[in-house]
Amino acid sequence: MAETAQPGFVFWVFSIVILVSGFMVVSLRNIFHCAIFLILCLSGVAGIFVLLSAEFLAAAQVLIYVGAVAILMVFAIMLTSNLASRKIVMTNQKAGVALLACVVFAVGVLFVIKLTTKAQVWQMAEAALPENNILTIGKLLLTQFMLPFEVVSVLLLAAMIGAIVLARKESA
């Protein structure tokens, strides 16, 4: 009984880390601190992937989002002095609209959770994962899902170019 409670506890810890760090990302005024909490949030999502026995997704999450996109954002923020200065107003002037959008989104999510729970859409797979699932994922990425794979690489390239452009404007 203690073994079944342990993954649940870890799941709740990761969930709380994700929720708190996500809230800090959108509520803090210092953009550098927001980027640090974004890295923490993305790391928590990778932890959830590990709990779901999706090690490849966890590794991709860490490598792509934590290791590439978030670090590029931190470098861009650090290299751009105007983004971290106190002269820039970093608050949202439309907090009421944002709150309304959040409430609508939360109600929508709760509605979908209630529908899927009632219909028992989310069921655990009875069969174990194959031993070579990473090999299968690799083959699928390079054959059937080649276009999304290339779109992700273009996204990473765009993030890198954006960081360089932000950094160069300040020094020029």
CSV table of N, CA and C in Angstrom, one decimal, residues 4-152:
chain,number,residue,atom,x,y,z
A,4,THR,N,2.1,2.2,-3.6
A,4,THR,CA,1.1,2.9,-4.5
A,4,THR,C,0.9,4.3,-4.0
A,5,ALA,N,1.2,4.6,-2.8
A,5,ALA,CA,1.0,6.0,-2.3
A,5,ALA,C,2.2,6.9,-2.7
A,6,GLN,N,3.4,6.3,-2.9
A,6,GLN,CA,4.6,7.0,-3.2
A,6,GLN,C,4.5,7.8,-4.6
A,7,PRO,N,4.1,7.1,-5.7
A,7,PRO,CA,4.0,7.8,-7.0
A,7,PRO,C,3.0,8.9,-6.9
A,8,GLY,N,1.9,8.7,-6.1
A,8,GLY,CA,0.9,9.7,-6.0
A,8,GLY,C,1.4,11.0,-5.3
A,9,PHE,N,2.2,10.7,-4.3
A,9,PHE,CA,2.8,11.9,-3.5
A,9,PHE,C,3.8,12.6,-4.4
A,10,VAL,N,4.6,11.9,-5.2
A,10,VAL,CA,5.6,12.6,-6.1
A,10,VAL,C,4.8,13.4,-7.2
A,11,PHE,N,3.7,12.8,-7.7
A,11,PHE,CA,2.9,13.5,-8.7
A,11,PHE,C,2.4,14.8,-8.1
A,12,TRP,N,1.9,14.7,-6.9
A,12,TRP,CA,1.4,16.0,-6.3
A,12,TRP,C,2.4,17.0,-6.1
A,13,VAL,N,3.6,16.5,-5.7
A,13,VAL,CA,4.7,17.5,-5.5
A,13,VAL,C,5.1,18.1,-6.8
A,14,PHE,N,5.2,17.3,-7.9
A,14,PHE,CA,5.5,17.9,-9.2
A,14,PHE,C,4.3,18.8,-9.7
A,15,SER,N,3.1,18.4,-9.4
A,15,SER,CA,2.0,19.3,-9.8
A,15,SER,C,2.0,20.6,-9.0
A,16,ILE,N,2.3,20.6,-7.8
A,16,ILE,CA,2.4,21.9,-7.0
A,16,ILE,C,3.5,22.7,-7.5
A,17,VAL,N,4.6,22.1,-7.8
A,17,VAL,CA,5.8,22.9,-8.3
A,17,VAL,C,5.4,23.5,-9.7
A,18,ILE,N,4.7,22.7,-10.5
A,18,ILE,CA,4.3,23.3,-11.8
A,18,ILE,C,3.3,24.4,-11.7
A,19,LEU,N,2.3,24.3,-10.8
A,19,LEU,CA,1.3,25.3,-10.6
A,19,LEU,C,1.9,26.6,-10.0
A,20,VAL,N,2.7,26.4,-9.0
A,20,VAL,CA,3.3,27.6,-8.3
A,20,VAL,C,4.3,28.3,-9.2
A,21,SER,N,5.1,27.5,-9.9
A,21,SER,CA,6.1,28.2,-10.8
A,21,SER,C,5.4,28.8,-12.0
A,22,GLY,N,4.4,28.2,-12.5
A,22,GLY,CA,3.6,28.8,-13.6
A,22,GLY,C,3.0,30.1,-13.2
A,23,PHE,N,2.4,30.1,-12.0
A,23,PHE,CA,1.8,31.3,-11.5
A,23,PHE,C,2.9,32.4,-11.3
A,24,MET,N,4.1,32.0,-10.8
A,24,MET,CA,5.2,33.0,-10.7
A,24,MET,C,5.6,33.5,-12.0
A,25,VAL,N,5.6,32.7,-13.0
A,25,VAL,CA,6.0,33.1,-14.4
A,25,VAL,C,5.1,34.3,-14.9
A,26,VAL,N,3.8,34.2,-14.6
A,26,VAL,CA,2.9,35.2,-15.2
A,26,VAL,C,2.7,36.3,-14.2
A,27,SER,N,3.2,36.2,-12.9
A,27,SER,CA,2.8,37.3,-12.0
A,27,SER,C,4.0,38.1,-11.5
A,28,LEU,N,5.3,37.6,-11.7
A,28,LEU,CA,6.4,38.4,-11.3
A,28,LEU,C,6.7,39.5,-12.2
A,29,ARG,N,7.3,40.6,-11.7
A,29,ARG,CA,7.6,41.8,-12.5
A,29,ARG,C,9.0,41.7,-13.2
A,30,ASN,N,9.9,41.0,-12.5
A,30,ASN,CA,11.3,40.9,-13.1
A,30,ASN,C,11.3,39.7,-14.1
A,31,ILE,N,11.6,40.1,-15.3
A,31,ILE,CA,11.5,39.1,-16.4
A,31,ILE,C,12.6,38.0,-16.2
A,32,PHE,N,13.7,38.3,-15.6
A,32,PHE,CA,14.7,37.2,-15.4
A,32,PHE,C,14.2,36.2,-14.4
A,33,HIS,N,13.5,36.7,-13.3
A,33,HIS,CA,13.0,35.7,-12.4
A,33,HIS,C,11.9,34.9,-13.1
A,34,CYS,N,11.1,35.5,-13.9
A,34,CYS,CA,10.1,34.8,-14.7
A,34,CYS,C,10.7,33.7,-15.5
A,35,ALA,N,11.8,33.9,-16.1
A,35,ALA,CA,12.5,32.9,-16.9
A,35,ALA,C,13.0,31.8,-16.1
A,36,ILE,N,13.5,32.1,-14.9
A,36,ILE,CA,14.0,31.1,-14.0
A,36,ILE,C,12.8,30.2,-13.5
A,37,PHE,N,11.7,30.8,-13.2
A,37,PHE,CA,10.5,30.0,-12.8
A,37,PHE,C,10.0,29.2,-14.0
A,38,LEU,N,10.1,29.7,-15.2
A,38,LEU,CA,9.7,28.9,-16.4
A,38,LEU,C,10.6,27.7,-16.5
A,39,ILE,N,11.8,27.8,-16.3
A,39,ILE,CA,12.7,26.6,-16.3
A,39,ILE,C,12.3,25.6,-15.2
A,40,LEU,N,11.9,26.1,-14.0
A,40,LEU,CA,11.4,25.2,-13.0
A,40,LEU,C,10.1,24.5,-13.4
A,41,CYS,N,9.2,25.3,-14.0
A,41,CYS,CA,7.9,24.7,-14.5
A,41,CYS,C,8.2,23.6,-15.5
A,42,LEU,N,9.0,23.9,-16.5
A,42,LEU,CA,9.3,22.9,-17.5
A,42,LEU,C,10.0,21.7,-17.0
A,43,SER,N,10.8,21.9,-16.0
A,43,SER,CA,11.4,20.7,-15.3
A,43,SER,C,10.4,19.9,-14.6
A,44,GLY,N,9.4,20.5,-14.0
A,44,GLY,CA,8.4,19.8,-13.3
A,44,GLY,C,7.6,19.0,-14.3
A,45,VAL,N,7.3,19.5,-15.5
A,45,VAL,CA,6.6,18.8,-16.5
A,45,VAL,C,7.4,17.6,-17.0
A,46,ALA,N,8.7,17.7,-17.0
A,46,ALA,CA,9.6,16.6,-17.4
A,46,ALA,C,9.5,15.5,-16.3
A,47,GLY,N,9.4,16.0,-15.0
A,47,GLY,CA,9.2,15.0,-13.9
A,47,GLY,C,7.9,14.2,-14.1
A,48,ILE,N,6.8,14.9,-14.5
A,48,ILE,CA,5.6,14.2,-14.7
A,48,ILE,C,5.7,13.2,-15.8
A,49,PHE,N,6.5,13.5,-16.9
A,49,PHE,CA,6.7,12.6,-18.0
A,49,PHE,C,7.4,11.4,-17.5
A,50,VAL,N,8.4,11.5,-16.6
A,50,VAL,CA,9.1,10.4,-16.0
A,50,VAL,C,8.2,9.5,-15.2
A,51,LEU,N,7.3,10.1,-14.4
A,51,LEU,CA,6.3,9.4,-13.7
A,51,LEU,C,5.4,8.6,-14.6
A,52,LEU,N,5.1,9.1,-15.8
A,52,LEU,CA,4.2,8.4,-16.7
A,52,LEU,C,5.0,7.4,-17.6
A,53,SER,N,6.2,7.1,-17.2
A,53,SER,CA,7.1,6.2,-17.9
A,53,SER,C,7.3,6.6,-19.4
A,54,ALA,N,7.4,7.9,-19.6
A,54,ALA,CA,7.7,8.5,-20.9
A,54,ALA,C,9.0,9.1,-20.8
A,55,GLU,N,10.1,8.3,-20.7
A,55,GLU,CA,11.4,8.8,-20.5
A,55,GLU,C,11.9,9.6,-21.7
A,56,PHE,N,11.5,9.2,-22.9
A,56,PHE,CA,11.9,9.9,-24.1
A,56,PHE,C,11.4,11.3,-24.1
A,57,LEU,N,10.1,11.5,-23.7
A,57,LEU,CA,9.5,12.8,-23.7
A,57,LEU,C,10.1,13.6,-22.6
A,58,ALA,N,10.4,13.0,-21.5
A,58,ALA,CA,11.1,13.8,-20.4
A,58,ALA,C,12.5,14.3,-20.9
A,59,ALA,N,13.2,13.4,-21.6
A,59,ALA,CA,14.5,13.8,-22.0
A,59,ALA,C,14.4,14.9,-23.1
A,60,ALA,N,13.4,14.8,-24.0
A,60,ALA,CA,13.2,15.8,-25.0
A,60,ALA,C,12.7,17.1,-24.3
A,61,GLN,N,11.9,17.0,-23.3
A,61,GLN,CA,11.5,18.2,-22.6
A,61,GLN,C,12.6,18.9,-22.0
A,62,VAL,N,13.5,18.2,-21.4
A,62,VAL,CA,14.7,18.8,-20.7
A,62,VAL,C,15.6,19.4,-21.8
A,63,LEU,N,15.9,18.6,-22.8
A,63,LEU,CA,16.9,19.1,-23.8
A,63,LEU,C,16.4,20.2,-24.6
A,64,ILE,N,15.1,20.2,-25.1
A,64,ILE,CA,14.6,21.2,-26.0
A,64,ILE,C,14.1,22.4,-25.2
A,65,TYR,N,13.2,22.2,-24.2
A,65,TYR,CA,12.6,23.4,-23.6
A,65,TYR,C,13.5,23.9,-22.5
A,66,VAL,N,14.0,23.1,-21.6
A,66,VAL,CA,14.8,23.6,-20.5
A,66,VAL,C,16.2,24.0,-21.0
A,67,GLY,N,16.8,23.1,-21.8
A,67,GLY,CA,18.1,23.3,-22.2
A,67,GLY,C,18.3,24.2,-23.3
A,68,ALA,N,17.4,24.4,-24.2
A,68,ALA,CA,17.6,25.3,-25.3
A,68,ALA,C,16.7,26.5,-25.3
A,69,VAL,N,15.4,26.4,-25.3
A,69,VAL,CA,14.6,27.6,-25.4
A,69,VAL,C,14.7,28.5,-24.1
A,70,ALA,N,14.6,27.9,-23.0
A,70,ALA,CA,14.6,28.7,-21.7
A,70,ALA,C,16.0,29.3,-21.5
A,71,ILE,N,17.0,28.5,-21.8
A,71,ILE,CA,18.4,29.1,-21.6
A,71,ILE,C,18.6,30.2,-22.6
A,72,LEU,N,18.1,30.1,-23.8
A,72,LEU,CA,18.3,31.2,-24.8
A,72,LEU,C,17.5,32.4,-24.3
A,73,MET,N,16.3,32.2,-23.7
A,73,MET,CA,15.6,33.3,-23.1
A,73,MET,C,16.4,34.0,-22.0
A,74,VAL,N,17.0,33.2,-21.2
A,74,VAL,CA,17.8,33.8,-20.1
A,74,VAL,C,19.0,34.5,-20.6
A,75,PHE,N,19.7,34.0,-21.6
A,75,PHE,CA,20.8,34.7,-22.3
A,75,PHE,C,20.3,36.0,-22.9
A,76,ALA,N,19.2,35.9,-23.6
A,76,ALA,CA,18.7,37.2,-24.2
A,76,ALA,C,18.3,38.2,-23.2
A,77,ILE,N,17.8,37.8,-22.1
A,77,ILE,CA,17.4,38.8,-21.0
A,77,ILE,C,18.7,39.3,-20.4
A,78,MET,N,19.7,38.5,-20.2
A,78,MET,CA,20.9,39.0,-19.6
A,78,MET,C,21.7,39.9,-20.5
A,79,LEU,N,21.6,39.6,-21.8
A,79,LEU,CA,22.4,40.4,-22.8
A,79,LEU,C,21.7,41.7,-23.1
A,80,THR,N,20.4,41.8,-22.8
A,80,THR,CA,19.6,43.0,-23.2
A,80,THR,C,19.4,43.7,-21.9
A,81,SER,N,20.1,44.9,-21.8
A,81,SER,CA,20.0,45.6,-20.5
A,81,SER,C,18.7,46.3,-20.3
A,82,ASN,N,18.0,46.7,-21.4
A,82,ASN,CA,16.7,47.4,-21.2
A,82,ASN,C,15.6,46.5,-20.7
A,83,LEU,N,15.7,45.2,-20.9
A,83,LEU,CA,14.6,44.3,-20.5
A,83,LEU,C,14.7,44.1,-18.9
A,84,ALA,N,15.9,44.2,-18.4
A,84,ALA,CA,16.0,44.0,-16.9
A,84,ALA,C,16.0,45.4,-16.1
A,85,SER,N,15.9,46.5,-16.9
A,85,SER,CA,16.0,47.8,-16.2
A,85,SER,C,14.6,48.1,-15.5
A,86,ARG,N,14.7,48.9,-14.6
A,86,ARG,CA,13.5,49.3,-13.8
A,86,ARG,C,12.6,50.3,-14.6
A,87,LYS,N,13.1,50.9,-15.7
A,87,LYS,CA,12.4,51.9,-16.4
A,87,LYS,C,11.2,51.3,-17.2
A,88,ILE,N,11.3,50.0,-17.5
A,88,ILE,CA,10.2,49.4,-18.3
A,88,ILE,C,9.1,49.0,-17.4
A,89,VAL,N,7.9,49.3,-17.8
A,89,VAL,CA,6.7,48.8,-17.1
A,89,VAL,C,6.4,47.4,-17.5
A,90,MET,N,6.5,46.4,-16.5
A,90,MET,CA,6.4,45.0,-16.8
A,90,MET,C,5.1,44.5,-16.2
A,91,THR,N,4.1,45.3,-16.1
A,91,THR,CA,2.8,44.8,-15.6
A,91,THR,C,1.8,44.9,-16.7
A,92,ASN,N,0.8,44.0,-16.6
A,92,ASN,CA,-0.2,43.9,-17.6
A,92,ASN,C,-1.3,44.9,-17.2
A,93,GLN,N,-1.6,45.8,-18.2
A,93,GLN,CA,-2.6,46.8,-17.9
A,93,GLN,C,-4.1,46.3,-18.0
A,94,LYS,N,-4.2,45.1,-18.6
A,94,LYS,CA,-5.5,44.5,-18.9
A,94,LYS,C,-5.6,43.3,-18.0
A,95,ALA,N,-5.5,43.5,-16.7
A,95,ALA,CA,-5.5,42.3,-15.8
A,95,ALA,C,-7.0,41.8,-15.7
A,96,GLY,N,-8.0,42.6,-15.8
A,96,GLY,CA,-9.3,42.2,-15.8
A,96,GLY,C,-9.7,41.2,-16.9
A,97,VAL,N,-9.2,41.6,-18.1
A,97,VAL,CA,-9.5,40.7,-19.3
A,97,VAL,C,-8.7,39.4,-19.1
A,98,ALA,N,-7.5,39.5,-18.6
A,98,ALA,CA,-6.7,38.3,-18.4
A,98,ALA,C,-7.3,37.4,-17.3
A,99,LEU,N,-7.9,38.0,-16.3
A,99,LEU,CA,-8.6,37.2,-15.3
A,99,LEU,C,-9.8,36.5,-15.8
A,100,LEU,N,-10.6,37.3,-16.6
A,100,LEU,CA,-11.7,36.7,-17.3
A,100,LEU,C,-11.4,35.5,-18.2
A,101,ALA,N,-10.3,35.7,-19.0
A,101,ALA,CA,-9.8,34.6,-19.9
A,101,ALA,C,-9.4,33.4,-19.0
A,102,CYS,N,-8.7,33.6,-17.9
A,102,CYS,CA,-8.3,32.5,-17.1
A,102,CYS,C,-9.5,31.8,-16.5
A,103,VAL,N,-10.5,32.5,-16.1
A,103,VAL,CA,-11.7,31.9,-15.5
A,103,VAL,C,-12.4,31.0,-16.6
A,104,VAL,N,-12.5,31.6,-17.8
A,104,VAL,CA,-13.2,30.9,-18.9
A,104,VAL,C,-12.4,29.6,-19.2
A,105,PHE,N,-11.1,29.7,-19.2
A,105,PHE,CA,-10.2,28.6,-19.5
A,105,PHE,C,-10.4,27.5,-18.4
A,106,ALA,N,-10.4,27.9,-17.2
A,106,ALA,CA,-10.5,27.0,-16.0
A,106,ALA,C,-11.8,26.3,-16.1
A,107,VAL,N,-12.9,27.0,-16.4
A,107,VAL,CA,-14.2,26.4,-16.5
A,107,VAL,C,-14.2,25.4,-17.6
A,108,GLY,N,-13.6,25.7,-18.8
A,108,GLY,CA,-13.5,24.8,-19.9
A,108,GLY,C,-12.8,23.5,-19.6
A,109,VAL,N,-11.6,23.7,-18.9
A,109,VAL,CA,-10.8,22.5,-18.5
A,109,VAL,C,-11.6,21.7,-17.5
A,110,LEU,N,-12.3,22.3,-16.5
A,110,LEU,CA,-13.0,21.5,-15.6
A,110,LEU,C,-14.2,20.7,-16.3
A,111,PHE,N,-14.8,21.4,-17.3
A,111,PHE,CA,-15.9,20.8,-18.0
A,111,PHE,C,-15.3,19.6,-18.8
A,112,VAL,N,-14.2,19.7,-19.5
A,112,VAL,CA,-13.6,18.6,-20.2
A,112,VAL,C,-13.2,17.5,-19.3
A,113,ILE,N,-12.6,17.8,-18.1
A,113,ILE,CA,-12.3,16.8,-17.2
A,113,ILE,C,-13.5,16.0,-16.7
A,114,LYS,N,-14.6,16.7,-16.4
A,114,LYS,CA,-15.8,16.1,-16.0
A,114,LYS,C,-16.3,15.2,-17.1
A,115,LEU,N,-16.3,15.6,-18.3
A,115,LEU,CA,-16.8,14.8,-19.4
A,115,LEU,C,-16.0,13.5,-19.6
A,116,THR,N,-14.6,13.7,-19.6
A,116,THR,CA,-13.8,12.6,-19.8
A,116,THR,C,-13.8,11.6,-18.7
A,117,THR,N,-14.0,12.1,-17.5
A,117,THR,CA,-14.0,11.2,-16.3
A,117,THR,C,-15.3,10.4,-16.3
A,118,LYS,N,-16.4,11.1,-16.7
A,118,LYS,CA,-17.7,10.3,-16.7
A,118,LYS,C,-17.7,9.3,-17.8
A,119,ALA,N,-17.1,9.6,-19.0
A,119,ALA,CA,-17.0,8.6,-20.1
A,119,ALA,C,-15.9,7.6,-20.0
A,120,GLN,N,-15.0,7.8,-19.0
A,120,GLN,CA,-13.9,6.9,-18.8
A,120,GLN,C,-13.0,6.9,-20.0
A,121,VAL,N,-12.7,8.0,-20.6
A,121,VAL,CA,-11.8,8.1,-21.7
A,121,VAL,C,-10.4,7.8,-21.4
A,122,TRP,N,-10.0,8.3,-20.2
A,122,TRP,CA,-8.6,8.1,-19.8
A,122,TRP,C,-8.4,6.8,-19.0
A,123,GLN,N,-8.0,5.8,-19.7
A,123,GLN,CA,-7.8,4.5,-19.1
A,123,GLN,C,-6.3,4.1,-19.2
A,124,MET,N,-5.8,3.4,-18.2
A,124,MET,CA,-4.5,2.9,-18.2
A,124,MET,C,-4.3,1.8,-19.2
A,125,ALA,N,-3.2,1.8,-20.0
A,125,ALA,CA,-3.0,0.7,-20.9
A,125,ALA,C,-2.7,-0.6,-20.1
A,126,GLU,N,-3.3,-1.7,-20.6
A,126,GLU,CA,-3.0,-2.9,-19.9
A,126,GLU,C,-1.7,-3.6,-20.3
A,127,ALA,N,-1.3,-3.3,-21.6
A,127,ALA,CA,-0.1,-4.0,-22.1
A,127,ALA,C,1.1,-3.1,-21.7
A,128,ALA,N,2.2,-3.7,-21.4
A,128,ALA,CA,3.4,-3.0,-21.1
A,128,ALA,C,4.0,-2.4,-22.4
A,129,LEU,N,4.8,-1.3,-22.2
A,129,LEU,CA,5.4,-0.7,-23.3
A,129,LEU,C,6.5,-1.7,-23.9
A,130,PRO,N,6.6,-1.6,-25.3
A,130,PRO,CA,7.7,-2.5,-25.8
A,130,PRO,C,9.1,-2.0,-25.4
A,131,GLU,N,10.0,-2.9,-25.4
A,131,GLU,CA,11.4,-2.7,-25.0
A,131,GLU,C,12.1,-1.6,-25.8
A,132,ASN,N,11.8,-1.6,-27.1
A,132,ASN,CA,12.5,-0.7,-28.0
A,132,ASN,C,11.6,0.4,-28.5
A,133,ASN,N,10.9,1.0,-27.5
A,133,ASN,CA,10.0,2.1,-27.9
A,133,ASN,C,10.7,3.4,-28.4
A,134,ILE,N,11.9,3.6,-27.8
A,134,ILE,CA,12.7,4.8,-28.3
A,134,ILE,C,13.1,4.6,-29.7
A,135,LEU,N,13.5,3.4,-30.1
A,135,LEU,CA,13.9,3.1,-31.5
A,135,LEU,C,12.6,3.3,-32.4
A,136,THR,N,11.5,2.9,-31.9
A,136,THR,CA,10.3,3.1,-32.7
A,136,THR,C,9.9,4.6,-32.8
A,137,ILE,N,10.1,5.3,-31.7
A,137,ILE,CA,9.9,6.8,-31.8
A,137,ILE,C,10.8,7.4,-32.8
A,138,GLY,N,12.1,7.0,-32.8
A,138,GLY,CA,13.1,7.6,-33.7
A,138,GLY,C,12.7,7.3,-35.1
A,139,LYS,N,12.3,6.1,-35.4
A,139,LYS,CA,11.9,5.7,-36.8
A,139,LYS,C,10.7,6.5,-37.2
A,140,LEU,N,9.7,6.7,-36.3
A,140,LEU,CA,8.5,7.5,-36.6
A,140,LEU,C,8.8,9.0,-36.8
A,141,LEU,N,9.8,9.5,-36.0
A,141,LEU,CA,10.1,10.9,-36.2
A,141,LEU,C,10.8,11.2,-37.5
A,142,LEU,N,11.5,10.2,-38.0
A,142,LEU,CA,12.2,10.4,-39.3
A,142,LEU,C,11.4,9.9,-40.5
A,143,THR,N,10.3,9.3,-40.3
A,143,THR,CA,9.5,8.9,-41.4
A,143,THR,C,8.1,9.5,-41.4
A,144,GLN,N,7.2,9.1,-40.5
A,144,GLN,CA,5.8,9.5,-40.5
A,144,GLN,C,5.6,10.9,-40.0
A,145,PHE,N,6.5,11.3,-39.0
A,145,PHE,CA,6.3,12.6,-38.3
A,145,PHE,C,7.5,13.5,-38.7
A,146,MET,N,7.9,13.4,-39.9
A,146,MET,CA,9.1,14.3,-40.3
A,146,MET,C,8.8,15.7,-40.3
A,147,LEU,N,7.6,16.1,-40.7
A,147,LEU,CA,7.2,17.5,-40.8
A,147,LEU,C,7.1,18.2,-39.4
A,148,PRO,N,6.4,17.6,-38.4
A,148,PRO,CA,6.5,18.2,-37.1
A,148,PRO,C,7.9,18.3,-36.5
A,149,PHE,N,8.7,17.3,-36.8
A,149,PHE,CA,10.1,17.3,-36.3
A,149,PHE,C,10.8,18.4,-36.9
A,150,GLU,N,10.7,18.7,-38.1
A,150,GLU,CA,11.3,19.8,-38.8
A,150,GLU,C,10.8,21.1,-38.3
A,151,VAL,N,9.5,21.2,-38.0
A,151,VAL,CA,8.9,22.5,-37.5
A,151,VAL,C,9.5,22.8,-36.1
A,152,VAL,N,9.7,21.8,-35.3
A,152,VAL,CA,10.4,22.0,-34.0
A,152,VAL,C,11.8,22.5,-34.2
